PDB file of C-alpha atoms and ligand atoms in Angstrom:
ATOM      1  CA  MET O   1       0.108   0.043  -0.120  1.00 63.00           C
ATOM      2  CA  SER O   2       1.005   3.509  -0.922  1.00 80.00           C
ATOM      3  CA  GLY O   3       1.944   6.308   1.272  1.00 84.00           C
ATOM      4  CA  TRP O   4      -0.798   8.061  -0.452  1.00 88.00           C
ATOM      5  CA  THR O   5      -3.379   5.476  -0.078  1.00 88.00           C
ATOM      6  CA  ARG O   6      -2.348   4.672   3.303  1.00 87.00           C
ATOM      7  CA  LEU O   7      -2.958   8.296   4.190  1.00 91.00           C
ATOM      8  CA  ASP O   8      -6.297   8.014   2.260  1.00 92.00           C
ATOM      9  CA  ALA O   9      -7.664   5.334   4.418  1.00 91.00           C
ATOM     10  CA  PHE O  10      -6.832   7.039   7.550  1.00 92.00           C
ATOM     11  CA  LEU O  11      -8.595  10.174   6.511  1.00 95.00           C
ATOM     12  CA  ARG O  12     -11.404   8.580   5.049  1.00 94.00           C
ATOM     13  CA  THR O  13     -14.676   9.209   7.514  1.00 95.00           C
ATOM     14  CA  ASP O  14     -17.436   6.548   7.429  1.00 96.00           C
ATOM     15  CA  PRO O  15     -20.787   8.852   7.520  1.00 96.00           C
ATOM     16  CA  ARG O  16     -22.561   6.137   9.249  1.00 97.00           C
ATOM     17  CA  ASP O  17     -20.357   6.177  11.962  1.00 98.00           C
ATOM     18  CA  VAL O  18     -22.388   6.960  15.302  1.00 98.00           C
ATOM     19  CA  GLY O  19     -19.482   8.194  17.738  1.00 98.00           C
ATOM     20  CA  CYS O  20     -18.492   7.230  21.103  1.00 98.00           C
ATOM     21  CA  ASP O  21     -21.471   7.977  23.399  1.00 97.00           C
ATOM     22  CA  GLU O  22     -24.142   5.830  20.763  1.00 98.00           C
ATOM     23  CA  THR O  23     -21.623   3.313  20.377  1.00 98.00           C
ATOM     24  CA  LEU O  24     -21.089   2.771  24.468  1.00 98.00           C
ATOM     25  CA  ARG O  25     -24.721   2.926  24.817  1.00 97.00           C
ATOM     26  CA  VAL O  26     -25.519   0.004  22.902  1.00 98.00           C
ATOM     27  CA  LEU O  27     -21.974  -1.914  23.443  1.00 98.00           C
ATOM     28  CA  GLU O  28     -23.620  -4.837  25.526  1.00 98.00           C
ATOM     29  CA  ILE O  29     -26.084  -5.403  22.827  1.00 98.00           C
ATOM     30  CA  TYR O  30     -23.449  -5.060  20.063  1.00 98.00           C
ATOM     31  CA  ALA O  31     -20.957  -7.187  21.590  1.00 98.00           C
ATOM     32  CA  GLU O  32     -23.536 -10.114  22.342  1.00 97.00           C
ATOM     33  CA  LEU O  33     -24.586  -9.985  18.783  1.00 97.00           C
ATOM     34  CA  THR O  34     -20.603  -9.912  17.661  1.00 98.00           C
ATOM     35  CA  ALA O  35     -19.932 -13.151  20.053  1.00 97.00           C
ATOM     36  CA  ALA O  36     -23.198 -14.981  18.555  1.00 96.00           C
ATOM     37  CA  ASP O  37     -22.715 -13.722  14.713  1.00 97.00           C
ATOM     38  CA  PRO O  38     -20.456 -10.976  13.768  1.00 97.00           C
ATOM     39  CA  ALA O  39     -21.540 -10.495  10.409  1.00 97.00           C
ATOM     40  CA  GLU O  40     -25.184  -9.876  11.816  1.00 97.00           C
ATOM     41  CA  ALA O  41     -23.912  -7.577  14.262  1.00 97.00           C
ATOM     42  CA  ARG O  42     -22.368  -5.497  11.548  1.00 97.00           C
ATOM     43  CA  SER O  43     -25.473  -5.454   9.260  1.00 97.00           C
ATOM     44  CA  ARG O  44     -28.081  -4.607  12.424  1.00 97.00           C
ATOM     45  CA  PHE O  45     -25.594  -1.861  13.766  1.00 98.00           C
ATOM     46  CA  PRO O  46     -23.429  -0.689  10.424  1.00 98.00           C
ATOM     47  CA  GLY O  47     -22.882   2.765  12.061  1.00 98.00           C
ATOM     48  CA  VAL O  48     -21.659   1.101  15.408  1.00 98.00           C
ATOM     49  CA  ALA O  49     -19.497  -1.286  13.521  1.00 98.00           C
ATOM     50  CA  ALA O  50     -18.405   1.716  11.250  1.00 97.00           C
ATOM     51  CA  HIS O  51     -17.411   3.248  14.500  1.00 98.00           C
ATOM     52  CA  VAL O  52     -15.142   0.639  16.333  1.00 98.00           C
ATOM     53  CA  ALA O  53     -13.271   0.109  13.159  1.00 96.00           C
ATOM     54  CA  SER O  54     -11.444   3.265  13.656  1.00 95.00           C
ATOM     55  CA  CYS O  55     -12.217   4.422  17.437  1.00 96.00           C
ATOM     56  CA  GLY O  56      -9.312   3.136  19.487  1.00 94.00           C
ATOM     57  CA  PRO O  57     -10.813   3.243  22.947  1.00 96.00           C
ATOM     58  CA  CYS O  58     -14.360   1.928  22.270  1.00 98.00           C
ATOM     59  CA  ALA O  59     -12.595  -0.781  19.983  1.00 98.00           C
ATOM     60  CA  GLN O  60     -10.651  -1.627  23.455  1.00 97.00           C
ATOM     61  CA  ASP O  61     -13.628  -1.835  25.266  1.00 98.00           C
ATOM     62  CA  LEU O  62     -15.255  -3.469  23.310  1.00 98.00           C
ATOM     63  CA  ALA O  63     -12.656  -6.486  23.149  1.00 98.00           C
ATOM     64  CA  GLY O  64     -12.957  -6.331  26.757  1.00 98.00           C
ATOM     65  CA  LEU O  65     -16.354  -7.244  26.922  1.00 98.00           C
ATOM     66  CA  LEU O  66     -16.297 -10.097  24.122  1.00 98.00           C
ATOM     67  CA  GLU O  67     -13.719 -11.618  26.028  1.00 98.00           C
ATOM     68  CA  LEU O  68     -15.732 -11.240  28.990  1.00 98.00           C
ATOM     69  CA  ILE O  69     -18.556 -12.794  27.257  1.00 97.00           C
ATOM     70  CA  ARG O  70     -16.726 -15.576  25.745  1.00 96.00           C
ATOM     71  CA  ALA O  71     -15.203 -16.381  29.158  1.00 95.00           C
ATOM     72  CA  GLU O  72     -18.581 -16.553  30.727  1.00 93.00           C
ATOM     73  CA  GLN O  73     -19.616 -18.639  27.749  1.00 90.00           C
ATOM     74  CA  ASP O  74     -16.679 -20.968  28.224  1.00 89.00           C
ATOM     75  CA  ALA O  75     -17.514 -21.452  32.215  1.00 87.00           C
ATOM     76  CA  ALA O  76     -21.324 -22.296  31.131  1.00 83.00           C
ATOM     77  CA  ASP O  77     -20.289 -24.483  28.469  1.00 83.00           C
ATOM     78  CA  GLY O  78     -17.375 -26.611  30.608  1.00 76.00           C
ATOM     79  CA  ALA O  79     -18.571 -26.034  34.289  1.00 56.00           C
ATOM     80  CA  ASP O  80     -21.690 -26.284  35.964  1.00 46.00           C
ATOM     81  CA  ASP O  81     -21.518 -23.286  38.404  1.00 45.00           C
ATOM     82  CA  GLY O  82     -22.006 -20.809  35.146  1.00 45.00           C
ATOM     83  CA  GLY O  83     -19.043 -18.472  36.986  1.00 53.00           C
ATOM     84  CA  LEU O  84     -16.668 -16.429  35.373  1.00 63.00           C
ATOM     85  CA  PRO O  85     -13.044 -18.039  35.612  1.00 54.00           C
ATOM     86  CA  ALA O  86     -10.940 -16.092  37.793  1.00 45.00           C
ATOM     87  CA  ALA O  87      -8.390 -13.912  35.764  1.00 41.00           C
ATOM     88  CA  PRO O  88      -5.069 -15.630  35.287  1.00 39.00           C
ATOM     89  CA  ARG O  89      -2.562 -14.827  37.688  1.00 35.00           C
TER      90      ARG O  89
ATOM     91  CA  MET Q   1     -29.931 -11.822  24.519  1.00 36.00           C
ATOM     92  CA  PRO Q   2     -30.289 -12.562  20.549  1.00 37.00           C
ATOM     93  CA  ARG Q   3     -29.163 -16.270  20.782  1.00 36.00           C
ATOM     94  CA  ASP Q   4     -30.599 -18.070  24.153  1.00 36.00           C
ATOM     95  CA  ARG Q   5     -28.005 -20.707  24.634  1.00 36.00           C
ATOM     96  CA  ALA Q   6     -30.204 -22.841  26.892  1.00 36.00           C
ATOM     97  CA  ASN Q   7     -32.943 -22.684  23.903  1.00 36.00           C
ATOM     98  CA  PRO Q   8     -31.010 -22.005  20.511  1.00 32.00           C
ATOM     99  CA  ALA Q   9     -34.295 -22.569  18.661  1.00 34.00           C
ATOM    100  CA  ALA Q  10     -35.970 -19.360  20.588  1.00 35.00           C
ATOM    101  CA  ALA Q  11     -33.287 -17.121  18.417  1.00 35.00           C
ATOM    102  CA  PRO Q  12     -35.553 -14.774  16.258  1.00 36.00           C
ATOM    103  CA  ALA Q  13     -35.596 -15.347  12.790  1.00 35.00           C
ATOM    104  CA  ARG Q  14     -33.501 -13.302  10.323  1.00 35.00           C
ATOM    105  CA  GLY Q  15     -35.517 -11.255   8.386  1.00 36.00           C
ATOM    106  CA  GLY Q  16     -37.001  -7.873   7.074  1.00 34.00           C
ATOM    107  CA  ALA Q  17     -38.199  -6.968  10.894  1.00 36.00           C
ATOM    108  CA  ARG Q  18     -34.587  -7.439  12.087  1.00 36.00           C
ATOM    109  CA  ARG Q  19     -33.246  -5.539   9.112  1.00 35.00           C
ATOM    110  CA  ALA Q  20     -35.271  -2.646   9.427  1.00 36.00           C
ATOM    111  CA  ALA Q  21     -34.012  -2.200  13.193  1.00 39.00           C
ATOM    112  CA  ALA Q  22     -30.647  -1.537  11.999  1.00 41.00           C
ATOM    113  CA  GLU Q  23     -29.238   1.844  13.173  1.00 44.00           C
ATOM    114  CA  GLU Q  24     -32.351   1.971  15.400  1.00 44.00           C
ATOM    115  CA  PRO Q  25     -31.219   0.143  18.644  1.00 42.00           C
ATOM    116  CA  GLN Q  26     -34.424   1.289  20.365  1.00 39.00           C
ATOM    117  CA  ARG Q  27     -36.388  -1.251  18.136  1.00 38.00           C
ATOM    118  CA  VAL Q  28     -34.113  -4.238  19.405  1.00 40.00           C
ATOM    119  CA  THR Q  29     -35.933  -5.117  22.138  1.00 40.00           C
ATOM    120  CA  ALA Q  30     -39.309  -4.751  20.153  1.00 34.00           C
ATOM    121  CA  THR Q  31     -37.880  -7.376  17.596  1.00 38.00           C
ATOM    122  CA  ARG Q  32     -36.109  -9.834  20.689  1.00 48.00           C
ATOM    123  CA  GLY Q  33     -39.463 -10.774  21.838  1.00 47.00           C
ATOM    124  CA  GLY Q  34     -38.476  -9.598  25.309  1.00 61.00           C
ATOM    125  CA  ALA Q  35     -38.036 -12.972  27.072  1.00 81.00           C
ATOM    126  CA  LEU Q  36     -35.506 -12.766  29.558  1.00 90.00           C
ATOM    127  CA  ASP Q  37     -32.777 -15.511  29.864  1.00 93.00           C
ATOM    128  CA  GLU Q  38     -33.534 -17.581  33.397  1.00 93.00           C
ATOM    129  CA  ALA Q  39     -29.982 -16.145  34.756  1.00 94.00           C
ATOM    130  CA  SER Q  40     -30.852 -12.618  33.904  1.00 96.00           C
ATOM    131  CA  THR Q  41     -34.199 -13.178  35.825  1.00 95.00           C
ATOM    132  CA  THR Q  42     -32.982 -14.587  38.551  1.00 96.00           C
ATOM    133  CA  TRP Q  43     -30.204 -11.866  39.072  1.00 97.00           C
ATOM    134  CA  LEU Q  44     -33.176  -9.325  39.171  1.00 96.00           C
ATOM    135  CA  ARG Q  45     -35.434 -11.201  41.185  1.00 96.00           C
ATOM    136  CA  THR Q  46     -32.667 -11.798  44.288  1.00 97.00           C
ATOM    137  CA  LEU Q  47     -31.296  -8.236  43.867  1.00 96.00           C
ATOM    138  CA  ALA Q  48     -34.848  -6.640  44.531  1.00 94.00           C
ATOM    139  CA  ALA Q  49     -35.554  -9.092  47.268  1.00 94.00           C
ATOM    140  CA  ASP Q  50     -35.048  -8.388  51.015  1.00 92.00           C
ATOM    141  CA  GLY Q  51     -33.047  -9.393  53.466  1.00 94.00           C
ATOM    142  CA  ALA Q  52     -30.392 -12.229  53.521  1.00 96.00           C
ATOM    143  CA  GLU Q  53     -31.658 -13.222  49.873  1.00 96.00           C
ATOM    144  CA  ARG Q  54     -30.701  -9.777  48.605  1.00 96.00           C
ATOM    145  CA  ASP Q  55     -27.242  -9.670  50.698  1.00 97.00           C
ATOM    146  CA  ALA Q  56     -26.319 -12.970  49.313  1.00 97.00           C
ATOM    147  CA  ALA Q  57     -27.008 -11.838  45.507  1.00 97.00           C
ATOM    148  CA  CYS Q  58     -24.951  -8.688  46.304  1.00 97.00           C
ATOM    149  CA  ALA Q  59     -22.365 -10.758  47.441  1.00 98.00           C
ATOM    150  CA  ARG Q  60     -22.302 -13.215  44.332  1.00 97.00           C
ATOM    151  CA  LEU Q  61     -22.611  -9.947  41.930  1.00 98.00           C
ATOM    152  CA  HIS Q  62     -19.733  -8.317  43.681  1.00 98.00           C
ATOM    153  CA  ASP Q  63     -17.631 -11.423  43.519  1.00 97.00           C
ATOM    154  CA  LEU Q  64     -18.634 -11.557  39.657  1.00 97.00           C
ATOM    155  CA  LEU Q  65     -17.334  -7.973  38.993  1.00 98.00           C
ATOM    156  CA  ARG Q  66     -14.145  -8.207  41.098  1.00 98.00           C
ATOM    157  CA  ARG Q  67     -13.398 -11.277  39.099  1.00 97.00           C
ATOM    158  CA  ALA Q  68     -14.603  -9.527  35.823  1.00 98.00           C
ATOM    159  CA  ALA Q  69     -12.431  -6.177  36.594  1.00 98.00           C
ATOM    160  CA  HIS Q  70      -9.401  -8.558  37.351  1.00 97.00           C
ATOM    161  CA  ARG Q  71      -9.717 -10.269  34.093  1.00 97.00           C
ATOM    162  CA  GLU Q  72     -10.038  -6.957  32.011  1.00 97.00           C
ATOM    163  CA  VAL Q  73      -7.266  -5.323  34.116  1.00 97.00           C
ATOM    164  CA  ALA Q  74      -4.777  -8.321  33.175  1.00 95.00           C
ATOM    165  CA  ARG Q  75      -5.921  -8.017  29.476  1.00 96.00           C
ATOM    166  CA  ARG Q  76      -4.730  -4.157  29.613  1.00 95.00           C
ATOM    167  CA  ALA Q  77      -1.841  -4.705  31.853  1.00 91.00           C
ATOM    168  CA  GLY Q  78       0.458  -4.188  29.172  1.00 88.00           C
ATOM    169  CA  GLN Q  79      -0.770  -0.523  28.699  1.00 86.00           C
ATOM    170  CA  LEU Q  80      -0.059   0.396  32.608  1.00 85.00           C
ATOM    171  CA  ARG Q  81       3.451   0.867  33.954  1.00 80.00           C
ATOM    172  CA  THR Q  82       2.926  -1.207  37.184  1.00 79.00           C
ATOM    173  CA  THR Q  83       2.452  -4.403  38.436  1.00 79.00           C
ATOM    174  CA  GLY Q  84       1.091  -6.202  41.356  1.00 85.00           C
ATOM    175  CA  THR Q  85      -0.602  -4.775  43.897  1.00 90.00           C
ATOM    176  CA  GLU Q  86      -1.190  -1.354  42.229  1.00 89.00           C
ATOM    177  CA  LEU Q  87      -2.934  -3.541  39.573  1.00 92.00           C
ATOM    178  CA  ASP Q  88      -5.219  -5.392  42.018  1.00 94.00           C
ATOM    179  CA  ASP Q  89      -6.633  -2.139  43.733  1.00 95.00           C
ATOM    180  CA  LEU Q  90      -7.194  -0.605  40.326  1.00 95.00           C
ATOM    181  CA  ALA Q  91      -9.624  -3.867  39.535  1.00 96.00           C
ATOM    182  CA  LEU Q  92     -10.937  -3.516  42.969  1.00 97.00           C
ATOM    183  CA  GLN Q  93     -11.698  -0.151  42.724  1.00 98.00           C
ATOM    184  CA  ALA Q  94     -13.076  -0.510  39.044  1.00 98.00           C
ATOM    185  CA  ALA Q  95     -15.250  -3.708  40.558  1.00 98.00           C
ATOM    186  CA  ASP Q  96     -16.441  -1.558  43.806  1.00 98.00           C
ATOM    187  CA  ASP Q  97     -17.327   1.367  41.081  1.00 98.00           C
ATOM    188  CA  ALA Q  98     -18.961  -0.806  38.820  1.00 98.00           C
ATOM    189  CA  MET Q  99     -21.238  -2.443  41.463  1.00 98.00           C
ATOM    190  CA  VAL Q 100     -22.617   1.119  42.615  1.00 98.00           C
ATOM    191  CA  SER Q 101     -23.445   1.746  39.164  1.00 98.00           C
ATOM    192  CA  VAL Q 102     -25.432  -1.617  38.397  1.00 98.00           C
ATOM    193  CA  LEU Q 103     -27.473  -1.078  41.579  1.00 97.00           C
ATOM    194  CA  GLY Q 104     -28.124   2.162  41.067  1.00 96.00           C
ATOM    195  CA  LYS Q 105     -29.392   1.410  37.273  1.00 96.00           C
ATOM    196  CA  LEU Q 106     -30.817  -1.786  37.952  1.00 95.00           C
ATOM    197  CA  GLY Q 107     -34.037   0.022  36.734  1.00 94.00           C
ATOM    198  CA  GLU Q 108     -32.723   1.023  33.341  1.00 94.00           C
ATOM    199  CA  PHE Q 109     -31.971  -2.523  32.541  1.00 95.00           C
ATOM    200  CA  ARG Q 110     -34.201  -3.196  29.597  1.00 92.00           C
ATOM    201  CA  GLY Q 111     -33.015  -6.754  29.103  1.00 95.00           C
ATOM    202  CA  GLU Q 112     -31.973  -6.248  25.509  1.00 95.00           C
ATOM    203  CA  SER Q 113     -28.895  -8.171  26.770  1.00 97.00           C
ATOM    204  CA  ARG Q 114     -27.984 -11.112  29.379  1.00 97.00           C
ATOM    205  CA  PHE Q 115     -28.094  -9.208  32.816  1.00 98.00           C
ATOM    206  CA  THR Q 116     -24.017 -10.060  33.748  1.00 98.00           C
ATOM    207  CA  THR Q 117     -23.386  -8.733  29.912  1.00 98.00           C
ATOM    208  CA  TRP Q 118     -25.058  -5.251  31.035  1.00 98.00           C
ATOM    209  CA  ALA Q 119     -23.009  -5.545  34.282  1.00 98.00           C
ATOM    210  CA  TYR Q 120     -19.594  -6.720  32.455  1.00 98.00           C
ATOM    211  CA  LYS Q 121     -20.149  -3.192  30.558  1.00 98.00           C
ATOM    212  CA  PHE Q 122     -19.868  -1.101  33.805  1.00 98.00           C
ATOM    213  CA  VAL Q 123     -16.478  -2.954  34.593  1.00 98.00           C
ATOM    214  CA  VAL Q 124     -14.839  -2.340  31.181  1.00 98.00           C
ATOM    215  CA  LEU Q 125     -15.874   1.206  31.325  1.00 98.00           C
ATOM    216  CA  GLU Q 126     -14.601   1.665  34.710  1.00 98.00           C
ATOM    217  CA  VAL Q 127     -11.248  -0.211  34.111  1.00 98.00           C
ATOM    218  CA  SER Q 128     -10.966   2.066  30.802  1.00 97.00           C
ATOM    219  CA  SER Q 129     -11.365   5.215  32.752  1.00 96.00           C
ATOM    220  CA  LYS Q 130      -9.152   4.388  35.519  1.00 96.00           C
ATOM    221  CA  VAL Q 131      -6.398   3.003  32.901  1.00 95.00           C
ATOM    222  CA  ALA Q 132      -6.821   6.130  31.069  1.00 95.00           C
ATOM    223  CA  ARG Q 133      -6.377   8.219  34.391  1.00 94.00           C
ATOM    224  CA  HIS Q 134      -3.091   6.112  35.432  1.00 93.00           C
ATOM    225  CA  ARG Q 135      -1.628   6.719  32.179  1.00 92.00           C
ATOM    226  CA  TRP Q 136      -2.791  10.515  32.185  1.00 93.00           C
ATOM    227  CA  HIS Q 137      -0.727  10.288  35.767  1.00 90.00           C
ATOM    228  CA  HIS Q 138       2.231   8.701  34.936  1.00 87.00           C
ATOM    229  CA  ASP Q 139       2.968   9.850  31.564  1.00 80.00           C
ATOM    230  CA  ALA Q 140       1.185  13.227  31.254  1.00 75.00           C
ATOM    231  CA  PRO Q 141       0.858  14.707  27.389  1.00 75.00           C
ATOM    232  CA  THR Q 142       3.458  17.472  27.019  1.00 75.00           C
ATOM    233  CA  VAL Q 143       3.182  20.416  25.282  1.00 68.00           C
ATOM    234  CA  ALA Q 144       6.254  20.268  22.656  1.00 69.00           C
ATOM    235  CA  GLU Q 145       7.268  21.374  19.307  1.00 76.00           C
ATOM    236  CA  THR Q 146       4.752  19.940  16.632  1.00 83.00           C
ATOM    237  CA  ASP Q 147       6.885  17.361  15.254  1.00 86.00           C
ATOM    238  CA  TRP Q 148       5.586  16.606  11.777  1.00 90.00           C
ATOM    239  CA  SER Q 149       8.115  14.133  10.585  1.00 87.00           C
ATOM    240  CA  ALA Q 150       6.622  11.994  12.677  1.00 88.00           C
ATOM    241  CA  LEU Q 151       3.292  11.702  10.575  1.00 89.00           C
ATOM    242  CA  PRO Q 152       5.130   8.796   8.311  1.00 87.00           C
ATOM    243  CA  ASP Q 153       5.562   6.569  11.179  1.00 86.00           C
ATOM    244  CA  ARG Q 154       2.213   7.275  12.757  1.00 86.00           C
ATOM    245  CA  LEU Q 155       0.352   6.353   9.837  1.00 85.00           C
ATOM    246  CA  GLY Q 156       2.211   3.159   9.533  1.00 82.00           C
ATOM    247  CA  LEU Q 157       3.760   3.986   6.325  1.00 79.00           C
ATOM    248  CA  GLY Q 158       6.422   1.674   5.097  1.00 71.00           C
ATOM    249  CA  PRO Q 159       9.795   2.509   3.758  1.00 73.00           C
ATOM    250  CA  GLU Q 160       8.563   5.471   1.193  1.00 68.00           C
ATOM    251  CA  ALA Q 161      11.126   7.139  -0.760  1.00 74.00           C
ATOM    252  CA  TYR Q 162      11.985  10.493   1.134  1.00 77.00           C
ATOM    253  CA  ALA Q 163      10.455  12.725  -1.507  1.00 80.00           C
ATOM    254  CA  VAL Q 164       7.068  11.000  -1.381  1.00 83.00           C
ATOM    255  CA  GLN Q 165       7.070  11.127   2.417  1.00 86.00           C
ATOM    256  CA  ARG Q 166       8.290  14.983   2.397  1.00 89.00           C
ATOM    257  CA  ASP Q 167       5.361  15.541   0.045  1.00 90.00           C
ATOM    258  CA  LEU Q 168       2.968  13.771   2.053  1.00 91.00           C
ATOM    259  CA  VAL Q 169       3.797  15.488   5.219  1.00 93.00           C
ATOM    260  CA  ARG Q 170       4.127  18.931   3.538  1.00 94.00           C
ATOM    261  CA  ALA Q 171       0.450  18.208   2.012  1.00 95.00           C
ATOM    262  CA  VAL Q 172      -1.179  17.429   5.267  1.00 95.00           C
ATOM    263  CA  ARG Q 173       0.493  20.042   7.049  1.00 95.00           C
ATOM    264  CA  ARG Q 174      -0.472  22.707   4.802  1.00 96.00           C
ATOM    265  CA  ALA Q 175      -4.286  21.243   5.289  1.00 97.00           C
ATOM    266  CA  VAL Q 176      -4.216  21.181   8.839  1.00 96.00           C
ATOM    267  CA  GLU Q 177      -2.885  24.953   8.973  1.00 95.00           C
ATOM    268  CA  ALA Q 178      -5.239  25.986   6.400  1.00 96.00           C
ATOM    269  CA  GLU Q 179      -8.427  24.055   7.088  1.00 97.00           C
ATOM    270  CA  LEU Q 180      -8.813  23.281  10.946  1.00 97.00           C
ATOM    271  CA  THR Q 181      -9.487  25.637  14.114  1.00 97.00           C
ATOM    272  CA  GLU Q 182      -7.116  26.105  16.699  1.00 95.00           C
ATOM    273  CA  ARG Q 183      -8.624  23.611  18.724  1.00 95.00           C
ATOM    274  CA  GLN Q 184      -8.845  21.053  15.865  1.00 97.00           C
ATOM    275  CA  ARG Q 185      -5.654  21.368  15.302  1.00 96.00           C
ATOM    276  CA  GLY Q 186      -4.121  21.048  19.059  1.00 95.00           C
ATOM    277  CA  VAL Q 187      -6.583  17.329  19.279  1.00 96.00           C
ATOM    278  CA  PHE Q 188      -5.211  16.258  15.634  1.00 96.00           C
ATOM    279  CA  VAL Q 189      -1.305  17.087  16.861  1.00 94.00           C
ATOM    280  CA  ALA Q 190      -1.602  15.741  19.894  1.00 94.00           C
ATOM    281  CA  ALA Q 191      -3.584  12.429  18.688  1.00 94.00           C
ATOM    282  CA  VAL Q 192      -2.065  11.806  15.432  1.00 93.00           C
ATOM    283  CA  LEU Q 193       1.463  13.318  15.575  1.00 92.00           C
ATOM    284  CA  ASP Q 194       2.032  12.700  19.661  1.00 91.00           C
ATOM    285  CA  GLY Q 195       0.209   9.177  19.340  1.00 90.00           C
ATOM    286  CA  VAL Q 196      -1.728  10.243  22.743  1.00 92.00           C
ATOM    287  CA  PRO Q 197      -4.743   7.868  23.316  1.00 93.00           C
ATOM    288  CA  LEU Q 198      -8.041  10.102  23.217  1.00 95.00           C
ATOM    289  CA  ASP Q 199      -9.061   9.039  26.834  1.00 95.00           C
ATOM    290  CA  VAL Q 200      -5.785   9.873  28.346  1.00 95.00           C
ATOM    291  CA  LEU Q 201      -5.997  13.564  25.733  1.00 95.00           C
ATOM    292  CA  ALA Q 202      -9.721  14.090  27.019  1.00 96.00           C
ATOM    293  CA  ILE Q 203      -8.245  14.047  30.928  1.00 95.00           C
ATOM    294  CA  GLU Q 204      -5.569  16.310  29.656  1.00 94.00           C
ATOM    295  CA  LEU Q 205      -7.952  18.620  28.132  1.00 95.00           C
ATOM    296  CA  GLY Q 206     -11.162  18.384  30.417  1.00 96.00           C
ATOM    297  CA  SER Q 207     -13.120  17.143  27.687  1.00 97.00           C
ATOM    298  CA  THR Q 208     -14.668  13.734  26.460  1.00 97.00           C
ATOM    299  CA  ARG Q 209     -13.632  10.824  24.248  1.00 97.00           C
ATOM    300  CA  GLY Q 210     -16.629  10.943  22.202  1.00 98.00           C
ATOM    301  CA  ALA Q 211     -15.977  14.908  21.828  1.00 98.00           C
ATOM    302  CA  LEU Q 212     -12.128  14.487  21.157  1.00 98.00           C
ATOM    303  CA  TYR Q 213     -13.083  11.746  18.288  1.00 98.00           C
ATOM    304  CA  LYS Q 214     -15.983  14.073  16.881  1.00 98.00           C
ATOM    305  CA  SER Q 215     -13.078  16.816  16.622  1.00 98.00           C
ATOM    306  CA  LEU Q 216     -10.941  14.330  14.931  1.00 97.00           C
ATOM    307  CA  PHE Q 217     -13.385  12.830  12.724  1.00 98.00           C
ATOM    308  CA  ASP Q 218     -14.224  16.562  11.555  1.00 98.00           C
ATOM    309  CA  SER Q 219     -10.736  17.273  10.840  1.00 98.00           C
ATOM    310  CA  ARG Q 220      -9.936  14.418   8.817  1.00 97.00           C
ATOM    311  CA  ARG Q 221     -12.733  14.925   6.658  1.00 96.00           C
ATOM    312  CA  LYS Q 222     -11.780  18.547   6.249  1.00 97.00           C
ATOM    313  CA  ILE Q 223      -8.334  17.452   5.651  1.00 97.00           C
ATOM    314  CA  ARG Q 224      -9.129  15.063   2.955  1.00 96.00           C
ATOM    315  CA  GLU Q 225     -11.395  17.748   1.417  1.00 95.00           C
ATOM    316  CA  ARG Q 226      -8.651  19.617   0.882  1.00 95.00           C
ATOM    317  CA  LEU Q 227      -6.245  17.044  -0.251  1.00 95.00           C
ATOM    318  CA  VAL Q 228      -8.822  16.504  -3.056  1.00 94.00           C
ATOM    319  CA  ALA Q 229      -9.230  19.758  -3.876  1.00 93.00           C
ATOM    320  CA  ASP Q 230      -5.332  20.186  -4.387  1.00 91.00           C
ATOM    321  CA  GLY Q 231      -5.169  17.112  -6.402  1.00 90.00           C
ATOM    322  CA  TYR Q 232      -3.462  14.964  -4.010  1.00 89.00           C
ATOM    323  CA  LEU Q 233      -5.906  12.199  -3.857  1.00 86.00           C
ATOM    324  CA  ASP Q 234      -7.919  12.435  -6.789  1.00 69.00           C
ATOM    325  CA  THR Q 235      -6.882   9.437  -8.616  1.00 51.00           C
ATOM    326  CA  LEU Q 236      -7.693   7.270  -5.300  1.00 49.00           C
ATOM    327  CA  VAL Q 237     -11.270   9.010  -5.602  1.00 47.00           C
ATOM    328  CA  ARG Q 238     -11.652   8.263  -8.903  1.00 45.00           C
ATOM    329  CA  HIS Q 239     -10.590   4.144  -8.360  1.00 42.00           C
ATOM    330  CA  ARG Q 240     -13.153   3.799  -5.721  1.00 40.00           C
TER     331      ARG Q 240
HETATM  332 ZN1  LIG S   1     -15.357   5.666  20.255  1.00 73.63          ZN
END
């Protein structure tokens, strides 16, 4: 990718981008949908998908929530207590 | 939650109604059918109970939030210049604050996700803000000379011919100086050239993540429009 192409990708904004506040408002809904079916999440919340693609802090928060959802699912699948496993220490 | 693990068949069918709900999150509830999973129902019932039942539910919730906070802090430990007890303290503080938020906002839970996912969001956001404050405290942004030569690295440009990088930096700099307000310029320089994370910059400027993101969003658009007008990006426009 040439320098100008990369610059263009960085500067290009997505008009569907809903911003941080709206993204954080629906983050738990978007995260659960993403954990179940990422394509469905993107198609139902294109503005949130556009946002987390270019906002580092919101993408970080989404990644954290996704990891917790997956840890809970793993615990539910593998153990009967359904509890979130303790953080690795 | 949209996919009830206990009963996969309960997942709503895909179709027009769900597509129409795109971008209108307030309609998600209506399309979900409103049935809460059993675990979430139990959380709500026990947290709203009296006496020993509520105490036990609160203890269970705090334990869950504490473990979630430790896990999230561990995930983000690389962003912090600390280890050990300070990380534990940060996680515990985040869990305590998330607990207050969850109990205070129970009435706002709409059942659009599992209860625990909704509660974890408070943990993640508390950890996020505490990590930002920690980073700001230990590594506050400094006002320095604007270093435009950092731009190619910040954009992740590969080893380009010197002349290409020089032209690119010059064009962006001219657009920044001509098109952005002083405030937008300050945010752009700090976030893009100096690489200050938005959350950390928000603390420094007494602003919010959302406001700074919007500022950067507008700046990116204005700079790009200028570069298109100046003929730097026109071929790319035609390609797409
Ligand atoms: Zn954001």
